[in-house]
């Protein structure tokens, strides 16, 4: 299975900050990479797919980039609703695997 | 909308069947997946099934203990779990699978909690 890692594991930031989360794959996943947001007690929500395509209804302050083995999720101006845990996930090959998550909390 | 049910406390070695009721989309047109999340832990893809039930894949850690199935007439997805272990304790989500390899998950249920303990 392809192993996914994320950094940092926790990120403390303030409203209005620009934040970036890095996701790395143990082998190339080309562009088949998705990002999800999860809030406590809720199911994950798809934010970005194919590395950089914004899911319908997701605010444009979220963006994704990268290909191969290294990817980045960027929030251009952090909003109160964005404090959550973010997961990357590869779907280039079975079995589909998720990163361990990055928790974004209030500084 | 996806609504899971069937999660409960079960003893090690026991069996359980989870259900997921779908509405608001044409269930019979979509691949569907089960994904689980151990308490305080990350996400693990469990299995998926194609619309006709002819293509089924499982995550590598399950070793034949779980069986996914669906009933398109009832708009329902199922997960039969046998020989349950403590490490199977998790919230189990059903999700709609779309895109390349049907590997991204665009709609999720609220989850159902399975606890394996004596």
GROMACS .gro file of C-alpha atoms in nm:
model
  225
    1UNK     CA    1   0.000   0.000   0.000
    2UNK     CA    2   0.104   0.359  -0.061
    3UNK     CA    3   0.189   0.533   0.266
    4UNK     CA    4   0.082   0.893   0.317
    5UNK     CA    5   0.242   1.138   0.558
    6UNK     CA    6   0.140   1.490   0.652
    7UNK     CA    7   0.320   1.781   0.811
    8UNK     CA    8   0.280   1.942   1.047
    9UNK     CA    9   0.063   1.720   1.266
   10UNK     CA   10  -0.071   2.028   1.443
   11UNK     CA   11  -0.077   2.385   1.323
   12UNK     CA   12  -0.168   2.681   1.544
   13UNK     CA   13  -0.284   2.986   1.354
   14UNK     CA   14  -0.496   3.298   1.379
   15UNK     CA   15  -0.794   3.415   1.179
   16UNK     CA   16  -0.667   3.577   0.861
   17UNK     CA   17  -0.343   3.377   0.847
   18UNK     CA   18  -0.229   3.199   0.534
   19UNK     CA   19  -0.167   2.835   0.620
   20UNK     CA   20  -0.021   2.544   0.426
   21UNK     CA   21  -0.026   2.172   0.492
   22UNK     CA   22   0.208   1.929   0.317
   23UNK     CA   23   0.120   1.573   0.217
   24UNK     CA   24   0.376   1.324   0.089
   25UNK     CA   25   0.322   0.985  -0.070
   26UNK     CA   26   0.563   0.692  -0.048
   27UNK     CA   27   0.546   0.657  -0.428
   28UNK     CA   28   0.398   0.861  -0.707
   29UNK     CA   29   0.020   0.902  -0.708
   30UNK     CA   30   0.038   1.129  -1.016
   31UNK     CA   31  -0.244   1.380  -0.946
   32UNK     CA   32  -0.489   1.142  -0.780
   33UNK     CA   33  -0.490   1.315  -0.447
   34UNK     CA   34  -0.785   1.449  -0.246
   35UNK     CA   35  -0.815   1.668   0.062
   36UNK     CA   36  -1.086   1.642   0.328
   37UNK     CA   37  -1.185   1.858   0.623
   38UNK     CA   38  -1.323   1.697   0.938
   39UNK     CA   39  -1.473   1.870   1.239
   40UNK     CA   40  -1.524   1.695   1.576
   41UNK     CA   41  -1.814   1.452   1.571
   42UNK     CA   42  -1.874   1.499   1.199
   43UNK     CA   43  -1.796   1.305   0.884
   44UNK     CA   44  -1.514   1.424   0.659
   45UNK     CA   45  -1.600   1.668   0.382
   46UNK     CA   46  -1.435   1.661   0.040
   47UNK     CA   47  -1.256   1.988  -0.034
   48UNK     CA   48  -1.023   1.924  -0.328
   49UNK     CA   49  -0.971   1.638  -0.571
   50UNK     CA   50  -0.724   1.560  -0.847
   51UNK     CA   51  -0.471   1.757  -0.643
   52UNK     CA   52  -0.604   2.102  -0.734
   53UNK     CA   53  -0.971   2.086  -0.835
   54UNK     CA   54  -1.203   2.256  -0.590
   55UNK     CA   55  -1.515   2.057  -0.501
   56UNK     CA   56  -1.839   2.239  -0.577
   57UNK     CA   57  -1.944   2.473  -0.296
   58UNK     CA   58  -1.601   2.489  -0.130
   59UNK     CA   59  -1.477   2.845  -0.070
   60UNK     CA   60  -1.206   2.970  -0.303
   61UNK     CA   61  -0.971   3.044  -0.013
   62UNK     CA   62  -0.889   2.670  -0.027
   63UNK     CA   63  -0.644   2.561  -0.295
   64UNK     CA   64  -0.436   2.256  -0.370
   65UNK     CA   65  -0.117   2.198  -0.561
   66UNK     CA   66   0.143   1.936  -0.635
   67UNK     CA   67   0.189   1.612  -0.823
   68UNK     CA   68   0.380   1.290  -0.795
   69UNK     CA   69   0.474   1.251  -0.430
   70UNK     CA   70   0.439   1.598  -0.278
   71UNK     CA   71   0.121   1.800  -0.237
   72UNK     CA   72   0.009   2.113  -0.054
   73UNK     CA   73  -0.323   2.236   0.077
   74UNK     CA   74  -0.331   2.613   0.128
   75UNK     CA   75  -0.592   2.825   0.301
   76UNK     CA   76  -0.531   3.181   0.188
   77UNK     CA   77  -0.703   3.357   0.480
   78UNK     CA   78  -0.805   3.135   0.769
   79UNK     CA   79  -1.164   3.178   0.882
   80UNK     CA   80  -1.324   3.071   1.213
   81UNK     CA   81  -1.505   2.787   1.033
   82UNK     CA   82  -1.174   2.644   0.911
   83UNK     CA   83  -1.045   2.522   1.247
   84UNK     CA   84  -1.060   2.147   1.190
   85UNK     CA   85  -0.850   1.844   1.100
   86UNK     CA   86  -0.742   1.801   0.738
   87UNK     CA   87  -0.663   1.471   0.570
   88UNK     CA   88  -0.505   1.395   0.236
   89UNK     CA   89  -0.595   1.074   0.052
   90UNK     CA   90  -0.449   0.902  -0.252
   91UNK     CA   91  -0.665   0.719  -0.499
   92UNK     CA   92  -0.404   0.631  -0.757
   93UNK     CA   93  -0.399   0.266  -0.653
   94UNK     CA   94  -0.556   0.018  -0.413
   95UNK     CA   95  -0.593   0.026  -0.140
   96UNK     CA   96  -0.686   0.390  -0.109
   97UNK     CA   97  -0.497   0.542   0.180
   98UNK     CA   98  -0.528   0.852   0.395
   99UNK     CA   99  -0.269   1.066   0.566
  100UNK     CA  100  -0.267   1.082   0.948
  101UNK     CA  101  -0.424   1.426   0.953
  102UNK     CA  102  -0.324   1.783   1.040
  103UNK     CA  103  -0.515   1.960   1.313
  104UNK     CA  104  -0.551   2.334   1.264
  105UNK     CA  105  -0.627   2.503   1.592
  106UNK     CA  106  -0.655   2.853   1.728
  107UNK     CA  107  -0.331   3.024   1.824
  108UNK     CA  108  -2.825   1.158   0.214
  109UNK     CA  109  -2.656   0.853   0.362
  110UNK     CA  110  -2.765   0.710   0.696
  111UNK     CA  111  -2.573   0.427   0.861
  112UNK     CA  112  -2.713   0.194   1.126
  113UNK     CA  113  -2.630  -0.129   1.303
  114UNK     CA  114  -2.333  -0.024   1.511
  115UNK     CA  115  -2.329  -0.156   1.867
  116UNK     CA  116  -2.116  -0.323   2.135
  117UNK     CA  117  -2.007  -0.673   2.031
  118UNK     CA  118  -1.775  -0.925   2.195
  119UNK     CA  119  -1.444  -1.025   2.036
  120UNK     CA  120  -1.503  -1.301   1.782
  121UNK     CA  121  -1.857  -1.186   1.721
  122UNK     CA  122  -2.034  -1.075   1.405
  123UNK     CA  123  -2.225  -0.766   1.302
  124UNK     CA  124  -2.403  -0.631   0.996
  125UNK     CA  125  -2.399  -0.261   0.920
  126UNK     CA  126  -2.648  -0.094   0.688
  127UNK     CA  127  -2.645   0.233   0.496
  128UNK     CA  128  -2.965   0.380   0.353
  129UNK     CA  129  -2.920   0.615   0.059
  130UNK     CA  130  -3.154   0.885  -0.066
  131UNK     CA  131  -3.142   1.194  -0.283
  132UNK     CA  132  -2.945   1.038  -0.569
  133UNK     CA  133  -2.974   0.740  -0.802
  134UNK     CA  134  -2.807   0.483  -0.577
  135UNK     CA  135  -2.793   0.215  -0.846
  136UNK     CA  136  -2.564   0.432  -1.062
  137UNK     CA  137  -2.284   0.473  -0.808
  138UNK     CA  138  -1.994   0.285  -0.657
  139UNK     CA  139  -2.017   0.287  -0.277
  140UNK     CA  140  -1.754   0.251  -0.006
  141UNK     CA  141  -1.715   0.182   0.363
  142UNK     CA  142  -1.451   0.383   0.548
  143UNK     CA  143  -1.370   0.354   0.917
  144UNK     CA  144  -1.210   0.571   1.182
  145UNK     CA  145  -1.083   0.431   1.511
  146UNK     CA  146  -1.148   0.661   1.811
  147UNK     CA  147  -0.911   0.956   1.798
  148UNK     CA  148  -0.738   0.808   1.495
  149UNK     CA  149  -0.720   0.858   1.120
  150UNK     CA  150  -0.928   0.724   0.835
  151UNK     CA  151  -0.903   0.379   0.680
  152UNK     CA  152  -1.076   0.276   0.358
  153UNK     CA  153  -1.242  -0.061   0.411
  154UNK     CA  154  -1.409  -0.166   0.088
  155UNK     CA  155  -1.604  -0.065  -0.216
  156UNK     CA  156  -1.860  -0.218  -0.448
  157UNK     CA  157  -1.967  -0.127  -0.801
  158UNK     CA  158  -2.331  -0.073  -0.903
  159UNK     CA  159  -2.384  -0.428  -1.026
  160UNK     CA  160  -2.198  -0.586  -0.731
  161UNK     CA  161  -1.962  -0.753  -0.978
  162UNK     CA  162  -1.656  -0.550  -0.876
  163UNK     CA  163  -1.562  -0.553  -0.508
  164UNK     CA  164  -1.235  -0.449  -0.345
  165UNK     CA  165  -1.119  -0.462   0.015
  166UNK     CA  166  -0.848  -0.288   0.209
  167UNK     CA  167  -0.546  -0.504   0.284
  168UNK     CA  168  -0.590  -0.525   0.661
  169UNK     CA  169  -0.922  -0.710   0.662
  170UNK     CA  170  -0.802  -1.059   0.566
  171UNK     CA  171  -1.138  -1.185   0.441
  172UNK     CA  172  -1.336  -1.110   0.756
  173UNK     CA  173  -1.560  -0.841   0.603
  174UNK     CA  174  -1.811  -0.868   0.316
  175UNK     CA  175  -1.963  -0.572   0.136
  176UNK     CA  176  -2.293  -0.601  -0.047
  177UNK     CA  177  -2.575  -0.386  -0.176
  178UNK     CA  178  -2.944  -0.400  -0.264
  179UNK     CA  179  -3.024  -0.145  -0.532
  180UNK     CA  180  -3.398  -0.208  -0.500
  181UNK     CA  181  -3.375  -0.096  -0.138
  182UNK     CA  182  -3.114   0.178  -0.199
  183UNK     CA  183  -2.902   0.013   0.066
  184UNK     CA  184  -2.540  -0.077   0.126
  185UNK     CA  185  -2.424  -0.338   0.378
  186UNK     CA  186  -2.110  -0.450   0.556
  187UNK     CA  187  -2.102  -0.794   0.713
  188UNK     CA  188  -1.825  -0.818   0.972
  189UNK     CA  189  -1.707  -1.149   1.121
  190UNK     CA  190  -1.442  -1.258   1.371
  191UNK     CA  191  -1.439  -0.908   1.514
  192UNK     CA  192  -1.133  -0.789   1.704
  193UNK     CA  193  -1.070  -0.501   1.941
  194UNK     CA  194  -0.886  -0.320   1.663
  195UNK     CA  195  -1.207  -0.315   1.456
  196UNK     CA  196  -1.353  -0.069   1.706
  197UNK     CA  197  -1.430   0.241   1.501
  198UNK     CA  198  -1.689   0.468   1.352
  199UNK     CA  199  -1.793   0.318   1.020
  200UNK     CA  200  -1.893   0.557   0.745
  201UNK     CA  201  -2.055   0.479   0.414
  202UNK     CA  202  -1.960   0.711   0.131
  203UNK     CA  203  -2.033   0.759  -0.234
  204UNK     CA  204  -1.731   0.677  -0.449
  205UNK     CA  205  -1.664   0.879  -0.764
  206UNK     CA  206  -1.389   0.980  -1.003
  207UNK     CA  207  -1.074   0.801  -1.108
  208UNK     CA  208  -1.073   0.445  -0.973
  209UNK     CA  209  -1.390   0.551  -0.789
  210UNK     CA  210  -1.147   0.646  -0.520
  211UNK     CA  211  -1.268   0.981  -0.399
  212UNK     CA  212  -1.559   1.018  -0.161
  213UNK     CA  213  -1.795   1.306  -0.225
  214UNK     CA  214  -2.083   1.229   0.013
  215UNK     CA  215  -2.054   1.065   0.354
  216UNK     CA  216  -2.300   0.944   0.612
  217UNK     CA  217  -2.280   1.048   0.977
  218UNK     CA  218  -2.126   0.716   1.076
  219UNK     CA  219  -2.219   0.431   1.311
  220UNK     CA  220  -2.003   0.326   1.605
  221UNK     CA  221  -1.887  -0.033   1.640
  222UNK     CA  222  -1.727  -0.123   1.972
  223UNK     CA  223  -1.558  -0.462   2.010
  224UNK     CA  224  -1.504  -0.543   2.375
  225UNK     CA  225  -1.579  -0.809   2.633
   0.00000   0.00000   0.00000
